[in-house]
Amino acid sequence: MFFNRPILAIETSCDETSAALVIGHELRSNVIASQVEMHAKWGGIVPEAASRAHVESIIPVLREAMGNMPLTDLGAIAVTNRPGLIGALSVGLSAAKALSLRFQIPLLGIHHLEGHLLSICSQWPEAMAQTPILSLIASGGHTELVRVDGLGEYTILAETLDDAAGEAFDKGARLLGLGYPGGAAIESLAREGDRKRYSLPQGMRHAPEHFSFSGLKTAVLRLVEKEGAALDRAGAAASLQHAVVEALARKVEDAIAPEFRALSLVGGVAANTALRARLHDIATRKEIPFYVPERSLCTDNAAMIGLAASLRLARGQRHDASLDAYPNSPLPAAE
Ligand code: KG4
Ligand code: ZN
């Protein structure tokens, strides 16, 4: 089911420059150079700055991921080619193509969200043989509830009409003066607060196909304006986290029909302890396994791209040097 030769995987779709060495479903390395500090100064991602930082980091990150293995030992090079910031994607894609051409190594482009979906395969290599899986992707750019029937067999059951779940954390954190990115900062401040302190909207409660987080952002803005110096920031962080977790979890509860054989949670927001615990409970109640990657595999990384590639390469899939990058792209088919 997995490709049995070493795969060098590259991920540069957003603000992490990452390279990983994957053999089968085993991760030999997963190097991540984060640009978070640089973007924090601007309060968000500046695409042009992201591209330049990828150019600076890509060679050292590739070298570190390869370790002592010669490039000629590689069986394939996998690279995120969609969706993402086009300038950022192009840096990883150019590096992948150059190595592929120079050393005559097969090349495969991978969809970023398929990488997140299949990030569970390192800990649960048999996961894709036990489908359907109900998968929640919650990241800085995406919030999607997906029915996974196999590799490339993805049906979107619900998606966001406006902001992503991660954006709700990031924008809320900015309003509370916590800096960028906000997820981890909200999570740690929320530990000191009461989640019932403020009542915040959970968005689209009765629309099974849609999430919506823009109302939550507006509500936090109003709250900050209304309370001023009297604002209980820890209470606000806890209430915000609770609203996002409940909005996500309730949609999962509504969608989890008896045919699902597992529940999975992936993407950067899957690093959130409260969300992990809430979805773990749902799976336990349904008596099905709960797959959630360790935290370093939740936020953007190249290992997940290598895992997705390993499954596709084992099926004989390859691309050539005409491979392109795309800013938007639907979830991929089986091919
Ligand atoms: O998957 P990811 O690294 O990048 C995208 O593909 O978007 O997700 C990044 C998002 C950010 O919005 C960040 O605030 C959120 O994941 N995040 C968290 C936590 N850690 C990262 N959200 C909530 N709790 C966390 N602990
Ligand atoms: Zn991501």
PDB file of C-alpha atoms in Angstrom, residues 2-9 20-29 65-66 68-78 105-107 306-307 309-310 313 318:
ATOM      1  CA  PHE A   2       2.992   2.334   0.627  1.00  0.00           C
ATOM      2  CA  PHE A   3       5.939   3.097  -1.691  1.00  0.00           C
ATOM      3  CA  ASN A   4       8.994   1.176  -0.490  1.00  0.00           C
ATOM      4  CA  ARG A   5      11.791   3.542  -1.559  1.00  0.00           C
ATOM      5  CA  PRO A   6      12.906   6.826   0.088  1.00  0.00           C
ATOM      6  CA  ILE A   7      10.786   9.874  -0.782  1.00  0.00           C
ATOM      7  CA  LEU A   8      12.009  13.430  -0.327  1.00  0.00           C
ATOM      8  CA  ALA A   9       8.929  15.570   0.374  1.00  0.00           C
ATOM      9  CA  ALA A  20      10.962  15.395   5.036  1.00  0.00           C
ATOM     10  CA  LEU A  21      12.363  11.993   4.254  1.00  0.00           C
ATOM     11  CA  VAL A  22       9.696   9.284   4.231  1.00  0.00           C
ATOM     12  CA  ILE A  23      10.120   5.550   3.604  1.00  0.00           C
ATOM     13  CA  GLY A  24       6.894   3.556   3.414  1.00  0.00           C
ATOM     14  CA  HIS A  25       4.865   5.175   6.214  1.00  0.00           C
ATOM     15  CA  GLU A  26       7.943   5.848   8.365  1.00  0.00           C
ATOM     16  CA  LEU A  27       9.212   9.368   8.916  1.00  0.00           C
ATOM     17  CA  ARG A  28      13.012   9.514   8.834  1.00  0.00           C
ATOM     18  CA  SER A  29      13.125  13.319   9.150  1.00  0.00           C
ATOM     19  CA  ALA A  65      16.143  16.558   5.832  1.00  0.00           C
ATOM     20  CA  MET A  66      18.409  14.399   3.631  1.00  0.00           C
ATOM     21  CA  ASN A  68      23.619  11.484   5.169  1.00  0.00           C
ATOM     22  CA  MET A  69      21.483   9.951   2.444  1.00  0.00           C
ATOM     23  CA  PRO A  70      22.760  10.660  -1.082  1.00  0.00           C
ATOM     24  CA  LEU A  71      20.169  12.164  -3.438  1.00  0.00           C
ATOM     25  CA  THR A  72      20.784   9.255  -5.821  1.00  0.00           C
ATOM     26  CA  ASP A  73      19.197   6.885  -3.248  1.00  0.00           C
ATOM     27  CA  LEU A  74      15.814   8.610  -3.571  1.00  0.00           C
ATOM     28  CA  GLY A  75      12.953   6.739  -5.221  1.00  0.00           C
ATOM     29  CA  ALA A  76      10.860   9.893  -5.673  1.00  0.00           C
ATOM     30  CA  ILE A  77      10.466  13.581  -4.897  1.00  0.00           C
ATOM     31  CA  ALA A  78       7.046  14.792  -3.704  1.00  0.00           C
ATOM     32  CA  ILE A 105      14.211  11.027  -9.907  1.00  0.00           C
ATOM     33  CA  PRO A 106      10.420  10.576 -10.397  1.00  0.00           C
ATOM     34  CA  LEU A 107       8.337  13.602  -9.354  1.00  0.00           C
ATOM     35  CA  GLY A 306       5.507  12.418   1.861  1.00  0.00           C
ATOM     36  CA  LEU A 307       2.838  10.136   3.374  1.00  0.00           C
ATOM     37  CA  ALA A 309       2.894  10.676  -1.958  1.00  0.00           C
ATOM     38  CA  SER A 310       3.858   7.261  -0.589  1.00  0.00           C
ATOM     39  CA  LEU A 313       3.501   6.409  -5.759  1.00  0.00           C
ATOM     40  CA  ARG A 318       4.023  10.092 -11.408  1.00  0.00           C
TER      41      ARG A 318
END
